[in-house]
Short mmCIF file of C-alpha atoms in Angstrom, two decimals:
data_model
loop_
_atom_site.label_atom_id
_atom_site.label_comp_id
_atom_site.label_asym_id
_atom_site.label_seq_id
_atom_site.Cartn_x
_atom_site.Cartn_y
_atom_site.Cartn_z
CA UNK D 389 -30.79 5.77 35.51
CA UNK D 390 -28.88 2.55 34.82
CA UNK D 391 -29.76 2.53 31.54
CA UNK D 392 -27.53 6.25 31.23
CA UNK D 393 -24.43 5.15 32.94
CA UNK D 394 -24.25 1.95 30.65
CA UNK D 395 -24.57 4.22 27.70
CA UNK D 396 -21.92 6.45 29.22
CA UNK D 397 -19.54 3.49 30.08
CA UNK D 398 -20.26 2.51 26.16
CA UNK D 399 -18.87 5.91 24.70
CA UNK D 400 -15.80 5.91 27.27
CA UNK D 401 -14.97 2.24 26.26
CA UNK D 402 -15.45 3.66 22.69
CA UNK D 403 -13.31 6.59 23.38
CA UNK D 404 -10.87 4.60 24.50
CA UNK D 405 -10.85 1.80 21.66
CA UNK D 406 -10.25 4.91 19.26
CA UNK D 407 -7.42 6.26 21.23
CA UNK D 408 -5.77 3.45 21.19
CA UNK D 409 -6.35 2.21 17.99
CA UNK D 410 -5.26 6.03 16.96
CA UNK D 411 -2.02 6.02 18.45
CA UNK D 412 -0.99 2.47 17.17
CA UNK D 413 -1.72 4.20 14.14
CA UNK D 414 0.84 7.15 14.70
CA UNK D 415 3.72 5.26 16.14
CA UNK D 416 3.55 2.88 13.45
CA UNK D 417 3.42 5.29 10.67
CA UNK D 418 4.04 8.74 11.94
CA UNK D 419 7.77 8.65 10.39
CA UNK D 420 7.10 7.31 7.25
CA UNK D 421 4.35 10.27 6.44
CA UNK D 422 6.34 12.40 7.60
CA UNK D 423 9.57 11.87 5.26
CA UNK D 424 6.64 11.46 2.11
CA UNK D 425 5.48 14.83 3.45
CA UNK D 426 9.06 16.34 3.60
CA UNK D 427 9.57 14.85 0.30
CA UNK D 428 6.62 16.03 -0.99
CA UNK D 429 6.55 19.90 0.16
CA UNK D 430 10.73 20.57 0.02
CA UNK D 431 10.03 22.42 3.56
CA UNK D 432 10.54 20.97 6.94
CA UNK D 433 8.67 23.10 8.93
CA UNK D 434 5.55 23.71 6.40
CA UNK D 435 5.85 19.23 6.01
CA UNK D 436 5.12 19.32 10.20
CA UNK D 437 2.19 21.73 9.80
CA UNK D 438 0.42 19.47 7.07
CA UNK D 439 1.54 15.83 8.80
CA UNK D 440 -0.10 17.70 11.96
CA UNK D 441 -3.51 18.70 9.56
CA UNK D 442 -3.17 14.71 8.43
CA UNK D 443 -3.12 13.32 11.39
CA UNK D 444 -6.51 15.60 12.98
CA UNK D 445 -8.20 14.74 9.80
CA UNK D 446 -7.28 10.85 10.51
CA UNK D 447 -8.65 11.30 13.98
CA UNK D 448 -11.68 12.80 12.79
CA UNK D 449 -12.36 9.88 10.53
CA UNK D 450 -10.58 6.98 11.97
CA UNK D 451 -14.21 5.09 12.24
CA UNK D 452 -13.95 5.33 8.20
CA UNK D 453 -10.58 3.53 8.10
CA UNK D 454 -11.66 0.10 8.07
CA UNK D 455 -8.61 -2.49 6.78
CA UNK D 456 -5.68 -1.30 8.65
CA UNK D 457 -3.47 -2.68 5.81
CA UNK D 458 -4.24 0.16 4.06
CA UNK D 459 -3.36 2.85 6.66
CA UNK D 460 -0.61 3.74 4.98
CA UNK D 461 -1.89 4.69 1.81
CA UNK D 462 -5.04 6.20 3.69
CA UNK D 463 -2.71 8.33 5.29
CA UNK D 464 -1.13 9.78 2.48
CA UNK D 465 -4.18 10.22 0.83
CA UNK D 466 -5.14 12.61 3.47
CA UNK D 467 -1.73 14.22 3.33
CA UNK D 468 -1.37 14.95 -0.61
CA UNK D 469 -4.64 16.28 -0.06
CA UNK D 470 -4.05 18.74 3.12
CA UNK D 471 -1.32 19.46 0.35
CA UNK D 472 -3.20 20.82 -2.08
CA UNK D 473 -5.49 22.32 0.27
CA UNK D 474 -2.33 24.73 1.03
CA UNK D 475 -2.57 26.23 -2.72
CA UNK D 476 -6.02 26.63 -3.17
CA UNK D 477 -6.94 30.06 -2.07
CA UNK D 478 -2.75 31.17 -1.71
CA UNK D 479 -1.77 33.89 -3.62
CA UNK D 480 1.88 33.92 -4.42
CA UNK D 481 4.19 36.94 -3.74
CA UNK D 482 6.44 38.04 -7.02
CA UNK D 483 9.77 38.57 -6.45
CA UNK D 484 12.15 40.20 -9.25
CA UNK D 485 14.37 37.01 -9.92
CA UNK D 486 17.32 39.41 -10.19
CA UNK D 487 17.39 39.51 -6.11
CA UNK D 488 17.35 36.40 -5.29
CA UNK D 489 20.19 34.64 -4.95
CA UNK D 490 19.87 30.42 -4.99
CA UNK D 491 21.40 27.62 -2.78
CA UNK D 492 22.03 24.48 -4.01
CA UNK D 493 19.19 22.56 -2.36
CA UNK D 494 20.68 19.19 -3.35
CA UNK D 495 24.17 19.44 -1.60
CA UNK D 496 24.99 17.65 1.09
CA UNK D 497 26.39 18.85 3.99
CA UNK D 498 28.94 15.98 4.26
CA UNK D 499 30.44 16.09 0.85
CA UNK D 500 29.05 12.92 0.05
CA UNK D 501 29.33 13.44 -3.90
CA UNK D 502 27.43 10.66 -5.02
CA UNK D 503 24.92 10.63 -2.84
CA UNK D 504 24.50 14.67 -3.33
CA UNK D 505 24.42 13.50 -7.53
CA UNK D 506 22.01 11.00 -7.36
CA UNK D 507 19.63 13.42 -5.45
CA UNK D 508 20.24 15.79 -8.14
CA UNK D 509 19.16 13.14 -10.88
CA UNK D 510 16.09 12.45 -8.74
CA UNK D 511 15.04 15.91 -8.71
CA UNK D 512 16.15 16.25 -12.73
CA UNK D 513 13.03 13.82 -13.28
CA UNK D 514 9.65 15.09 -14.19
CA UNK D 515 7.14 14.96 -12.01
CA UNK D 516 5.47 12.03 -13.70
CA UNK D 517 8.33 9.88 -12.83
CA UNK D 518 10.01 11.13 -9.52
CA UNK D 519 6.77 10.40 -7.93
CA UNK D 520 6.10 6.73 -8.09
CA UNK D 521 9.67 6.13 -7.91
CA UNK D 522 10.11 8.41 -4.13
CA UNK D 523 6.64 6.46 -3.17
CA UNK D 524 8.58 3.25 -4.19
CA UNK D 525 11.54 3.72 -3.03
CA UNK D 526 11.16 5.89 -0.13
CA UNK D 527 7.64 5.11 1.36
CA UNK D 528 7.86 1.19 0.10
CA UNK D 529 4.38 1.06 -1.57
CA UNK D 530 4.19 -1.83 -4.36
CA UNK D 531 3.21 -1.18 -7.86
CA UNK D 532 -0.70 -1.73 -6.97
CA UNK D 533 -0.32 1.19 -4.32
CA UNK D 534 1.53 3.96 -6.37
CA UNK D 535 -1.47 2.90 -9.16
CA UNK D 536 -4.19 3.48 -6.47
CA UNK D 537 -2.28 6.56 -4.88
CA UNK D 538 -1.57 8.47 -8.25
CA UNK D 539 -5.01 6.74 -9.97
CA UNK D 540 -3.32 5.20 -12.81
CA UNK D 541 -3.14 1.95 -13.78
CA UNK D 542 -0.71 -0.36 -12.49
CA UNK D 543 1.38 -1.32 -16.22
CA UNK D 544 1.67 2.91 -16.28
CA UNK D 545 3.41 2.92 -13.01
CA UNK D 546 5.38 0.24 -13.73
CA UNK D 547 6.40 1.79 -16.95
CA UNK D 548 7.03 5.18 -15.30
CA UNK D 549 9.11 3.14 -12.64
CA UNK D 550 11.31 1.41 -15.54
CA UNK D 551 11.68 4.88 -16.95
CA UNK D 552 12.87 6.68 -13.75
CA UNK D 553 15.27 4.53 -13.28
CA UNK D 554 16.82 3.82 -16.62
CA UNK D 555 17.06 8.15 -16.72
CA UNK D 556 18.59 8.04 -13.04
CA UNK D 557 21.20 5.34 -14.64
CA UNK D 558 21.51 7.82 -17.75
CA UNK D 559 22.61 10.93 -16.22
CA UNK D 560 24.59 9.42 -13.57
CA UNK D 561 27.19 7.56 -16.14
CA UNK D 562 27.52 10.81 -17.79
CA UNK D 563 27.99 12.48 -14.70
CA UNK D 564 30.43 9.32 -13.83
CA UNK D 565 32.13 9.71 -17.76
CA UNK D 566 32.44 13.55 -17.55
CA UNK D 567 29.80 14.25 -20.32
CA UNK D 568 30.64 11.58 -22.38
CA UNK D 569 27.68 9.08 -22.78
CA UNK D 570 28.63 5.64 -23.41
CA UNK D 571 26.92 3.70 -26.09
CA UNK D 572 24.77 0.46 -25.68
#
């Protein structure tokens, strides 16, 4: 009999070692996943559904996160691929383009021009480039975490980086010079 109720006071401690050790690990990052997830999926309410998914899946396999410096990228791991979990069995609904009518999904509600342009030459990048440089910029990961992250090497993300950011300068002087680009 004594031998049960130490094995049952071993789980609760457990139990609550993971709990704990769980929620450090939401406070801490919870906001940070969550703006890479809004970033990510361009929908608010669809990026609180899959930062929900992330976080069960975390739960579920907290015992497998061993160096908590790497929570972060752990995390978003799991989210990019709750992510693509969304489109692997969807099927899309067509819609005939000529009834929709578009929104400007870059404008800013306070008229803040340049901020509401530089968005816009964010989302002019490709792919390729927008995404180390909102994983740099917005989530803070170094060069060595965008290379693990995206699995390329770290000179590529670097170079993608440089690039971003001399095509982000590019558009916005022409934006800034009214379509005229100014040499050198």
């Amino acid at each position: 009999m004594l031998g049960n109720k130490n094995t049952v006071s071993s789980v609760s401690t457990d139990m609550m070692t993971k709990q704990r050790r769980y929620e450090a690990l939401v406070k801490a990052l919870h906001a940070d996943v969550f703006r890479y997830a809004v970033w990510l999926i361009k929908d608010r309410s669809i990026a609180e559904d899959v930062v929900q998914e992330t976080f069960l899946r975390a739960w579920k396999s907290l015992d497998s996160l061993q160096d908590e410096g790497a929570a972060k990228s752990w995390l978003i791991t799991i989210l990019r691929r709750e992510n693509a979990r969304r489109f692997e069995r969807k099927q899309f609904d067509l819609v005939d383009i000529d009834d929709v009518s578009v929104a400007d999904p870059v404008a800013s509600s306070d008229g803040n021009v340049e901020n509401r342009d530089l968005r816009r030459a964010i989302a002019s990048l490709s792919d390729e480039y927008r995404e180390p440089l909102v994983m740099q910029v917005i989530m803070g990961f170094s060069g060595d975490e965008i290379a693990e992250q995206l699995n390329l090497n770290k000179n590529t993300v670097m170079t993608r980086l440089f690039r971003a950011r001399s095509q982000i300068k590019e558009i916005m002087t022409k934006d800034n010079d009214f379509g005229v680009q100014l040499n050198g």
